[in-house]
Coordinates of C-alpha atoms and ligand atoms in Angstrom, one line a residue:
X255 CA 0.0 0.0 0.0
X256 CA 1.5 3.4 -0.9
X257 CA 2.6 5.6 2.0
X258 CA -0.3 8.1 1.3
X259 CA -2.9 5.4 2.1
X260 CA -1.4 4.3 5.4
X261 CA -2.5 6.9 8.0
X262 CA -5.9 7.8 6.8
X263 CA -8.0 6.7 9.7
X264 CA -7.4 8.7 12.9
X265 CA -8.4 7.4 16.3
X266 CA -10.8 9.7 18.2
X267 CA -7.9 10.8 20.5
X268 CA -6.0 12.2 17.5
X269 CA -8.9 14.5 16.4
X270 CA -8.7 18.1 17.6
X271 CA -11.5 18.9 20.0
X272 CA -12.8 21.7 17.9
X273 CA -13.8 19.0 15.3
X274 CA -15.3 16.5 17.6
X275 CA -19.1 16.3 17.7
X276 CA -20.9 16.7 21.0
X277 CA -22.0 13.1 21.1
X278 CA -24.3 11.3 18.7
X279 CA -27.3 13.3 17.3
X280 CA -30.5 11.3 17.5
X281 CA -33.1 13.4 15.8
X282 CA -36.5 12.2 17.1
X283 CA -38.7 15.0 15.9
X284 CA -39.9 16.7 12.7
X285 CA -41.1 20.2 12.0
X286 CA -44.8 20.4 11.2
X287 CA -47.4 23.2 11.7
X288 CA -45.0 25.4 13.7
X289 CA -43.9 22.8 16.2
X290 CA -41.2 20.1 16.6
X291 CA -43.4 17.0 16.8
X292 CA -41.9 14.0 18.6
X293 CA -41.1 10.9 16.6
X294 CA -41.1 7.4 18.2
X295 CA -41.1 5.3 15.0
X296 CA -38.3 3.6 13.2
X297 CA -35.1 5.6 12.5
X298 CA -32.3 5.6 10.0
X299 CA -28.8 5.2 11.5
X300 CA -26.3 7.7 10.1
X301 CA -22.7 6.6 9.6
X302 CA -19.9 8.9 8.7
X303 CA -17.8 8.3 5.6
X304 CA -14.9 9.1 8.0
X305 CA -13.5 5.8 9.4
X306 CA -12.1 5.9 12.9
X307 CA -9.4 3.5 13.9
X308 CA -9.7 1.6 17.2
X309 CA -6.7 -0.6 17.8
X310 CA -6.1 -2.7 14.7
X311 CA -9.3 -2.0 12.7
X312 CA -11.2 1.0 11.4
X313 CA -14.9 1.5 11.2
X314 CA -17.4 4.2 10.0
X315 CA -18.1 6.5 12.9
X316 CA -21.8 6.5 14.0
X317 CA -23.2 10.1 13.9
X318 CA -26.8 9.5 15.1
X319 CA -30.1 8.8 13.4
X320 CA -33.2 10.5 11.9
X321 CA -36.9 9.6 11.5
X322 CA -38.0 7.1 8.9
X323 CA -41.4 8.7 8.3
X324 CA -44.3 7.1 6.5
X325 CA -47.1 8.2 4.2
X326 CA -49.2 9.2 7.2
X327 CA -46.8 11.8 8.5
X328 CA -46.0 13.0 5.0
X329 CA -49.7 13.8 4.4
X330 CA -49.9 15.4 7.8
X331 CA -47.1 17.7 6.8
X332 CA -48.9 18.4 3.4
X333 CA -52.0 19.4 5.3
X334 CA -50.1 21.7 7.6
X335 CA -48.5 23.4 4.5
X336 CA -51.9 23.7 2.8
X337 CA -53.5 25.1 5.9
X338 CA -50.8 27.8 6.1
X339 CA -51.2 28.7 2.5
X340 CA -55.0 28.5 2.7
X341 CA -55.4 28.6 -1.1
X342 CA -53.4 31.8 -1.2
X343 CA -55.4 33.5 1.6
X344 CA -53.1 32.5 4.5
X345 CA -51.1 35.0 6.6
X346 CA -47.8 34.3 4.8
X347 CA -48.9 34.5 1.1
X348 CA -50.8 37.7 1.8
X349 CA -48.2 39.3 4.0
X350 CA -46.4 42.4 2.7
X351 CA -43.0 41.9 1.2
X352 CA -41.4 44.1 3.8
X353 CA -42.8 41.8 6.6
X354 CA -41.7 38.6 4.9
X355 CA -38.2 40.1 4.6
X356 CA -38.2 40.7 8.4
X357 CA -39.0 37.1 9.0
X358 CA -36.2 36.0 6.7
X359 CA -33.8 38.4 8.5
X360 CA -34.7 36.8 11.8
X361 CA -34.0 33.4 10.3
X362 CA -30.6 34.3 8.9
X363 CA -29.6 35.9 12.2
X364 CA -30.5 32.6 14.0
X365 CA -28.8 30.6 11.3
X366 CA -25.5 32.3 11.7
X367 CA -25.4 31.2 15.3
X368 CA -25.2 27.6 14.1
X369 CA -22.3 28.0 11.8
X370 CA -19.7 26.0 13.7
X371 CA -22.1 23.1 14.4
X372 CA -23.3 22.9 10.8
X373 CA -19.7 23.1 9.4
X374 CA -18.7 20.3 11.6
X375 CA -21.6 18.2 10.5
X376 CA -20.9 18.9 6.8
X377 CA -17.4 17.4 7.4
X378 CA -18.6 14.4 9.3
X379 CA -21.7 13.6 7.2
X380 CA -20.5 14.1 3.7
X381 CA -16.7 14.3 4.1
X382 CA -16.3 17.8 2.7
X383 CA -13.1 19.6 3.7
X384 CA -13.2 22.2 6.5
X385 CA -12.4 25.0 4.0
X386 CA -15.2 23.9 1.6
X387 CA -17.7 23.3 4.4
X388 CA -17.1 26.8 5.7
X389 CA -17.4 28.2 2.2
X390 CA -20.7 26.3 1.7
X391 CA -22.1 27.8 4.9
X392 CA -20.9 31.3 4.2
X393 CA -22.0 31.3 0.6
X394 CA -25.4 30.2 1.7
X395 CA -25.8 33.1 4.2
X396 CA -24.6 35.5 1.5
X397 CA -27.1 34.0 -0.9
X398 CA -29.9 34.7 1.5
X399 CA -28.7 38.3 2.0
X400 CA -28.4 38.8 -1.7
X401 CA -31.9 37.3 -2.2
X402 CA -33.3 39.8 0.2
X403 CA -31.5 42.6 -1.7
X404 CA -32.9 41.3 -5.0
X405 CA -36.4 41.1 -3.7
X406 CA -36.2 44.7 -2.5
X407 CA -35.1 45.7 -6.0
X408 CA -37.9 43.6 -7.6
X409 CA -40.5 45.1 -5.2
X410 CA -39.3 48.7 -5.9
X411 CA -39.7 48.1 -9.6
X412 CA -43.2 46.7 -9.1
X413 CA -44.3 49.5 -6.8
X414 CA -45.7 51.6 -9.6
X415 CA -48.6 51.6 -12.0
X416 CA -48.4 51.2 -15.7
X417 CA -50.9 53.0 -17.9
X418 CA -51.5 51.6 -21.4
X419 CA -54.4 51.9 -23.8
X420 CA -56.6 53.5 -21.2
X421 CA -56.0 50.7 -18.7
X422 CA -54.0 51.1 -15.5
X423 CA -52.4 48.1 -13.9
X424 CA -50.0 47.1 -11.2
X425 CA -48.0 44.0 -11.9
X426 CA -46.3 41.9 -9.3
X427 CA -45.0 38.4 -8.8
X428 CA -47.4 36.2 -6.7
X429 CA -46.6 32.8 -5.1
X430 CA -47.6 29.5 -6.5
X431 CA -48.5 27.5 -3.4
X432 CA -46.9 24.4 -1.9
X433 CA -43.3 23.8 -2.9
X434 CA -41.6 20.5 -2.3
X435 CA -37.8 21.2 -2.0
X436 CA -35.3 18.4 -2.3
X437 CA -31.6 19.1 -2.4
X438 CA -28.5 17.0 -3.3
X439 CA -26.0 15.4 -0.9
X440 CA -23.0 17.2 -2.4
X441 CA -24.2 20.7 -1.5
X442 CA -26.9 19.7 1.0
X443 CA -27.1 23.1 2.6
X444 CA -26.3 25.5 -0.3
X445 CA -28.2 23.9 -3.1
X446 CA -31.2 23.2 -1.0
X447 CA -31.3 26.8 0.2
X448 CA -31.0 28.2 -3.3
X449 CA -34.5 26.9 -3.9
X450 CA -36.0 26.9 -0.4
X451 CA -35.2 30.5 0.5
X452 CA -36.5 32.2 -2.7
X453 CA -39.6 29.9 -2.6
X454 CA -40.3 31.0 1.0
X455 CA -39.6 34.7 0.7
X456 CA -41.9 35.0 -2.3
X457 CA -44.9 33.8 -0.2
X458 CA -45.0 30.1 -1.0
X459 CA -45.1 27.4 1.8
X460 CA -42.4 24.7 1.8
X461 CA -42.1 21.0 2.5
X462 CA -38.4 20.3 2.8
X463 CA -37.0 16.8 2.4
X464 CA -33.2 16.7 3.0
X465 CA -31.1 14.4 0.8
X466 CA -30.3 10.8 1.8
X467 CA -26.8 11.9 2.9
X468 CA -26.5 15.2 4.7
X469 CA -29.7 15.1 6.9
X470 CA -28.4 15.7 10.4
X471 CA -26.7 18.9 9.5
X472 CA -30.1 20.5 9.0
X473 CA -31.3 19.5 12.5
X474 CA -29.7 22.5 14.2
X475 CA -31.8 24.8 12.0
X476 CA -35.2 23.4 12.8
X477 CA -35.7 25.7 15.8
X478 CA -34.7 28.7 13.7
X479 CA -37.3 27.7 11.1
X480 CA -39.9 27.2 13.7
X481 CA -39.3 30.5 15.4
X482 CA -38.7 32.7 12.4
X483 CA -41.8 31.8 10.3
X484 CA -45.5 31.4 10.9
X485 CA -46.8 27.9 11.7
X486 CA -46.9 25.6 8.7
X487 CA -44.9 27.8 6.3
X488 CA -41.9 25.5 6.5
X489 CA -42.3 21.8 7.3
X490 CA -39.9 18.8 7.1
X491 CA -40.1 15.2 6.0
X492 CA -37.5 12.4 6.3
X493 CA -37.2 8.9 5.1
X494 CA -37.3 6.8 2.0
X495 CA -38.3 8.7 -1.0
X496 CA -40.9 6.2 -2.2
X497 CA -42.6 6.2 1.2
X498 CA -42.7 10.0 1.9
X499 CA -42.3 11.7 -1.5
X500 CA -44.5 9.4 -3.6
X501 CA -47.7 10.2 -1.6
X502 CA -47.0 13.9 -1.8
X503 CA -46.6 13.9 -5.6
X504 CA -49.5 11.5 -6.1
X505 CA -51.8 13.7 -4.1
X506 CA -51.6 16.3 -6.9
X507 CA -51.4 19.0 -4.2
X508 CA -47.8 19.9 -4.8
X509 CA -47.6 23.1 -6.9
X510 CA -43.8 23.3 -7.4
X511 CA -41.2 20.6 -7.4
X512 CA -37.7 22.0 -6.7
X513 CA -35.4 19.0 -7.1
X514 CA -31.7 18.7 -7.5
X515 CA -30.7 15.1 -8.3
X516 CA -30.9 12.6 -11.2
X517 CA -33.2 13.0 -14.3
X518 CA -34.4 9.4 -13.6
X519 CA -35.8 10.3 -10.2
X520 CA -37.1 13.7 -11.5
X521 CA -39.1 11.9 -14.2
X522 CA -40.6 9.4 -11.7
X523 CA -41.7 12.3 -9.5
X524 CA -43.2 14.3 -12.3
X525 CA -45.1 11.4 -13.6
X526 CA -46.6 10.7 -10.2
X527 CA -48.4 14.0 -10.3
X528 CA -52.0 13.4 -11.6
X529 CA -52.2 16.8 -13.2
X530 CA -48.7 17.6 -14.5
X531 CA -49.8 20.8 -16.1
X532 CA -50.4 22.2 -12.6
X533 CA -46.9 21.3 -11.5
X534 CA -44.0 23.7 -12.1
X535 CA -40.6 22.0 -12.0
X536 CA -37.3 23.6 -11.1
X537 CA -34.7 20.9 -11.7
X538 CA -30.9 20.7 -11.4
X539 CA -29.9 17.3 -12.9
X540 CA -26.8 15.4 -14.2
X541 CA -24.0 16.8 -16.3
X542 CA -20.9 15.6 -18.0
X543 CA -19.1 18.9 -18.6
X544 CA -16.1 18.5 -21.0
X545 CA -12.9 20.5 -21.1
X546 CA -11.4 21.0 -24.6
X547 CA -7.7 21.7 -24.6
X548 CA -6.7 23.2 -27.9
X549 CA -3.2 23.0 -29.4
X550 CA -2.3 26.6 -28.4
X551 CA -3.6 26.4 -24.8
X552 CA -1.4 27.6 -21.9
X553 CA -0.7 24.1 -20.6
X554 CA 0.1 25.0 -17.0
X555 CA -3.0 27.0 -16.6
X556 CA -5.1 24.3 -18.3
X557 CA -3.6 21.7 -15.9
X558 CA -4.4 23.8 -12.8
X559 CA -7.9 24.5 -13.9
X560 CA -8.5 20.9 -14.9
X561 CA -7.3 19.6 -11.5
X562 CA -9.7 22.0 -9.7
X563 CA -12.5 21.3 -12.2
X564 CA -12.2 17.5 -12.0
X565 CA -11.3 17.0 -8.4
X566 CA -12.7 19.8 -6.1
X567 CA -14.8 17.9 -3.5
X568 CA -13.5 14.6 -5.1
X569 CA -15.3 15.4 -8.4
X570 CA -18.7 15.3 -6.7
X571 CA -20.0 18.6 -8.2
X572 CA -22.7 18.7 -10.8
X573 CA -20.5 21.3 -12.5
X574 CA -17.3 19.3 -12.3
X575 CA -15.3 18.6 -15.5
X576 CA -16.1 15.0 -16.1
X577 CA -14.2 14.4 -19.4
X578 CA -11.1 16.0 -20.9
X579 CA -10.6 16.3 -24.6
X580 CA -6.9 17.0 -25.3
X581 CA -5.5 17.8 -28.8
X582 CA -2.9 15.3 -29.9
X583 CA -0.2 18.0 -30.4
X584 CA -0.2 18.8 -26.6
X585 CA -1.4 15.6 -25.2
X586 CA 2.0 14.3 -24.0
X587 CA 2.8 17.5 -22.2
X588 CA -0.6 17.9 -20.7
X589 CA -0.9 14.3 -19.5
X590 CA 2.5 14.3 -17.9
X591 CA 1.9 17.5 -16.0
X592 CA -1.7 16.7 -15.2
X593 CA -1.0 13.2 -13.9
X594 CA 1.9 14.5 -11.7
X595 CA -0.3 17.1 -10.2
X596 CA -3.2 14.7 -9.6
X597 CA -0.8 12.3 -7.9
X598 CA 0.6 15.0 -5.6
X599 CA -2.8 15.8 -4.1
X600 CA -3.0 15.2 -0.4
X601 CA -5.6 12.8 0.9
X602 CA -7.0 12.7 4.5
X603 CA -9.9 13.5 6.8
X604 CA -11.8 16.7 6.1
X605 CA -10.3 18.8 8.9
X606 CA -6.7 18.0 8.0
X607 CA -4.7 21.1 7.0
X608 CA -4.6 21.6 3.3
X609 CA -6.3 18.3 2.5
X610 CA -7.7 17.9 -1.0
X611 CA -9.1 14.4 -1.3
X612 CA -11.5 13.1 1.3
X613 CA -13.6 10.0 2.0
X614 CA -16.5 9.4 -0.4
X615 CA -19.9 9.4 1.4
X616 CA -21.8 7.1 -1.0
X617 CA -21.6 3.5 -0.1
X618 CA -20.6 1.4 -3.1
X619 CA -19.0 4.3 -4.9
X620 CA -15.4 3.0 -4.9
X621 CA -16.8 -0.3 -6.4
X622 CA -18.7 1.6 -9.1
X623 CA -15.6 3.6 -10.0
X624 CA -13.5 0.5 -10.2
X625 CA -16.1 -1.1 -12.5
X626 CA -15.8 1.9 -14.8
X627 CA -12.0 1.4 -14.9
X628 CA -12.3 -2.3 -15.5
X629 CA -14.6 -1.6 -18.5
X630 CA -12.2 1.1 -19.9
X631 CA -9.2 -1.2 -19.4
X632 CA -10.9 -4.1 -21.2
X633 CA -11.2 -1.7 -24.2
X634 CA -7.6 -0.6 -24.2
X635 CA -7.3 2.3 -21.7
X636 CA -5.3 2.3 -18.4
X637 CA -4.8 4.3 -15.3
X638 CA -1.8 6.5 -16.0
X639 CA -1.1 8.3 -12.7
X640 CA 0.9 7.0 -9.8
X641 CA -1.4 5.6 -7.0
X642 CA -4.4 6.2 -9.2
X643 CA -7.5 4.1 -8.2
X644 CA -5.9 2.9 -4.9
X645 CA -8.8 2.2 -2.6
X646 CA -8.8 2.1 1.2
X647 CA -12.2 1.9 2.9
X648 CA -14.1 5.1 1.8
X649 CA -11.0 6.6 0.2
X650 CA -10.4 6.4 -3.5
X651 CA -7.2 8.0 -4.8
X652 CA -8.0 10.0 -8.0
X653 CA -7.3 8.1 -11.3
X654 CA -6.5 9.5 -14.7
X655 CA -7.8 7.1 -17.3
X656 CA -6.3 7.3 -20.9
X657 CA -7.0 6.9 -23.8
X658 CA -10.8 6.8 -23.4
X659 CA -13.1 6.5 -26.4
X660 CA -16.8 6.2 -27.2
X661 CA -17.0 2.4 -26.6
X662 CA -16.3 2.9 -22.9
X663 CA -18.9 3.6 -20.2
X664 CA -16.6 6.3 -18.8
X665 CA -17.1 8.3 -22.0
X666 CA -20.9 8.5 -21.4
X667 CA -21.7 8.0 -17.7
X668 CA -21.6 10.7 -15.1
X669 CA -19.0 9.2 -12.8
X670 CA -19.5 11.9 -10.0
X671 CA -16.3 11.0 -8.3
X672 CA -12.4 11.2 -8.5
X673 CA -12.1 9.5 -11.9
X674 CA -10.9 11.4 -14.9
X675 CA -11.3 10.1 -18.5
X676 CA -9.0 11.7 -21.0
X677 CA -9.7 11.6 -24.8
X678 CA -7.2 12.6 -27.4
X679 CA -8.5 14.3 -30.5
X680 CA -7.1 15.5 -33.9
X681 CA -10.1 17.3 -35.2
X682 CA -12.2 19.8 -33.2
X683 CA -15.3 18.2 -34.7
X684 CA -14.7 15.2 -32.4
X685 CA -15.4 17.0 -29.0
X686 CA -18.2 19.0 -30.7
X687 CA -19.8 15.8 -31.9
X688 CA -19.5 14.5 -28.3
X689 CA -21.4 17.4 -27.0
X690 CA -24.1 17.3 -29.7
X691 CA -24.7 13.6 -29.0
X692 CA -24.5 13.8 -25.2
X693 CA -27.6 13.6 -23.1
X694 CA -26.3 16.5 -21.0
X695 CA -25.9 20.1 -21.8
X696 CA -24.7 22.1 -18.8
X697 CA -21.3 23.8 -19.4
X698 CA -18.0 23.4 -21.3
X699 CA -14.5 24.7 -20.7
X700 CA -12.4 25.8 -23.6
X701 CA -8.6 26.2 -23.2
X702 CA -6.9 28.1 -26.0
X703 CA -5.6 31.5 -27.0
X704 CA -6.4 32.0 -30.7
X705 CA -9.3 34.6 -30.8
X706 CA -10.5 33.4 -34.1
X707 CA -10.7 29.7 -33.1
X708 CA -12.3 30.5 -29.7
X709 CA -14.9 32.7 -31.5
X710 CA -15.6 30.0 -34.0
X711 CA -16.3 27.6 -31.2
X712 CA -18.4 29.9 -29.0
X713 CA -21.2 30.2 -31.5
X714 CA -22.0 26.6 -32.0
X715 CA -21.3 25.7 -28.3
X716 CA -23.6 28.2 -26.7
X717 CA -26.4 26.3 -28.4
X718 CA -25.3 23.0 -26.8
X719 CA -24.7 24.1 -23.2
X720 CA -25.7 27.1 -21.1
X721 CA -22.2 28.4 -20.1
X722 CA -19.0 28.4 -22.1
X723 CA -16.0 29.0 -19.8
X724 CA -12.9 30.3 -21.4
X725 CA -9.6 29.2 -19.9
X726 CA -11.2 28.3 -16.6
X727 CA -13.0 25.3 -15.0
X728 CA -16.8 25.0 -15.1
X729 CA -18.7 26.4 -12.0
X730 CA -22.0 27.7 -10.8
X731 CA -20.9 30.9 -9.2
X732 CA -21.1 33.8 -8.9
X733 CA -24.6 33.2 -7.8
X734 CA -26.0 36.2 -9.6
X735 CA -25.1 34.5 -12.9
X736 CA -27.8 32.2 -14.4
X737 CA -27.3 28.6 -13.6
X738 CA -29.1 26.1 -15.9
X739 CA -28.7 23.4 -18.5
X740 CA -30.1 21.8 -21.6
X741 CA -31.4 18.3 -22.3
X742 CA -31.1 16.0 -19.2
X743 CA -29.2 18.6 -17.2
X744 CA -31.8 21.0 -15.9
X745 CA -35.2 22.6 -16.1
X746 CA -35.7 26.2 -15.2
X747 CA -33.0 28.8 -14.4
X748 CA -31.6 29.6 -11.0
X749 CA -29.7 32.7 -9.9
X750 CA -30.3 35.1 -7.0
X751 CA -32.8 37.0 -9.2
X752 CA -34.0 34.2 -11.5
X753 CA -35.1 32.1 -8.5
X754 CA -37.5 34.8 -7.4
X755 CA -39.1 34.5 -10.8
X756 CA -39.2 30.8 -11.0
X757 CA -41.2 30.4 -7.8
X758 CA -43.8 32.9 -8.7
X759 CA -46.3 33.9 -11.4
X760 CA -46.8 37.4 -12.8
X761 CA -50.1 38.6 -11.6
X762 CA -51.8 42.0 -12.0
X763 CA -54.6 44.2 -10.9
X764 CA -56.0 46.3 -13.8
X765 CA -58.8 48.8 -14.2
X766 CA -60.0 51.2 -16.9
X767 CA -58.8 54.7 -16.2
X768 CA -62.2 56.1 -15.4
X769 CA -62.4 58.9 -12.8
X770 CA -64.4 56.5 -10.5
X771 CA -61.7 53.7 -10.8
X772 CA -58.9 56.2 -10.2
X773 CA -60.7 57.4 -7.1
X774 CA -61.2 53.9 -5.8
X775 CA -57.6 52.9 -6.3
X776 CA -56.3 56.1 -4.8
X777 CA -58.4 55.4 -1.7
X778 CA -57.0 51.8 -1.4
X779 CA -53.5 53.2 -1.8
X780 CA -54.0 56.0 0.7
X781 CA -55.4 53.7 3.3
X782 CA -52.6 51.1 2.7
X783 CA -55.4 48.5 2.6
X784 CA -53.8 46.0 0.3
X785 CA -50.3 44.3 0.4
X786 CA -50.5 43.7 -3.4
X787 CA -52.0 47.0 -4.7
X788 CA -49.6 49.2 -3.0
X789 CA -47.0 51.8 -4.1
X790 CA -44.9 51.7 -0.9
X791 CA -41.2 51.8 -1.6
X792 CA -38.9 49.5 0.4
X793 CA -35.7 51.3 1.4
Ligands
G3H221 O1 -23.1 20.5 -7.7 C1 -23.4 21.6 -8.3 C2 -23.1 22.9 -7.6 O2 -24.1 23.8 -7.8 C3 -21.8 23.4 -8.2 O3 -21.5 24.6 -7.6 O4 -19.7 25.1 -9.3 O5 -20.0 26.5 -7.3 O6 -19.1 24.2 -7.1 P1 -20.0 25.1 -7.8

């Protein structure tokens, strides 16, 4: 076993006390109708991907447990949400924007108190590094603050009347109803909140189901949710998707599905809804973003970006670079430098200083990655970097697989892990054909310096994907930029401002500009009698 795999599993005594959890966390309650309701039914045990050594052996560290709810509680939660919405007549959907913002500010204030606890749980539950866990928390808080800013701006722009063809109208964005929010395990806090927060602040009510991995880290926020929002505005469900999500979708009473996960599951959920035309979907799905390294690319820069793009959080980002196309003229130099850099990455537990590769939280993932390698090897590729594909427990040392071609699974499947297929090409039409034929259409990275060639590529590629990155890895941020995809990669667009749109519908109050109507509307405005028909300006 190589040196780098030997000391991966610390004993509890070796872990700094600032990273130790305060005992196991057994969540025996769920949030419904403004209260934390006790749960005495079956529970799901949560094991950390971080293995702890105890004498001679190492075992996954038990973190606690969470409720395995059933259809009954799921429908109870749905009823609480519907009651709070009250067909759009509830306190929350009819509240003024300014007041809703005040509730959200209370929440974010309470949330910031939980930073240390949540960061620690992110590390233990999904194996994210300390730096990335802190970044995920801080980015989420910033996202909430930016959302509040964007809503103020939206409200200011809607706080006036438009007069057209003898009709005066005030146009605003109104909520849609009950939103089911389901986030992914790789960004369990951030990606969930990029739908949950805008859905809430726009006046919808939310049922939140955390991902399969990354559940307990939400537990410290339940009291903040309970105390910051009116009863029933935010509710939680836990458990097996079929048991708790199926009944919600089949009820036909979910108005918006905000789901980040696979297109396979998204399709099942959509089809469960009896009236799909009533369901709005906001989906973030799979991707297989390619990087294309052109003959005149700055190789050192391309190598650095490709390492970040393929291996940040062990390649478990929907935006990760998941296949590299390298022009034959530069393939030797690129592969040599890239493989060396990959093999120099440090592997360890999430809180270790400067660690880059951490344990994988999905059980069975190392076996799946090895299967992809076996398939590629049987067709002529091999792992070309030192230590590549060495496995120890939940650790998988990143592997560069070369030369990959279209006969191999690794060419088509989203590996979502530290495995990097490299394809060599002679004609630029080869990577373009890959993108045209791919089921995915999120982003691409182009590495090159010839303005004419880059320009010639941009025009066809912007119609294949939704973001073309030049001389940089693929990424979602900044969060004010639109984040979406084509084909099986997404439905709907998210960004701080787009999310406010996606969870609402444009609605207006209109009247002919007769003196009587003008008088009537003036009276309503003067008395501040409606939250919607209102020209107040939020400062
Ligand atoms: O998994 C998908 C994330 O939204 C990616 O975000 O590109 O900022 O890491 P990121």
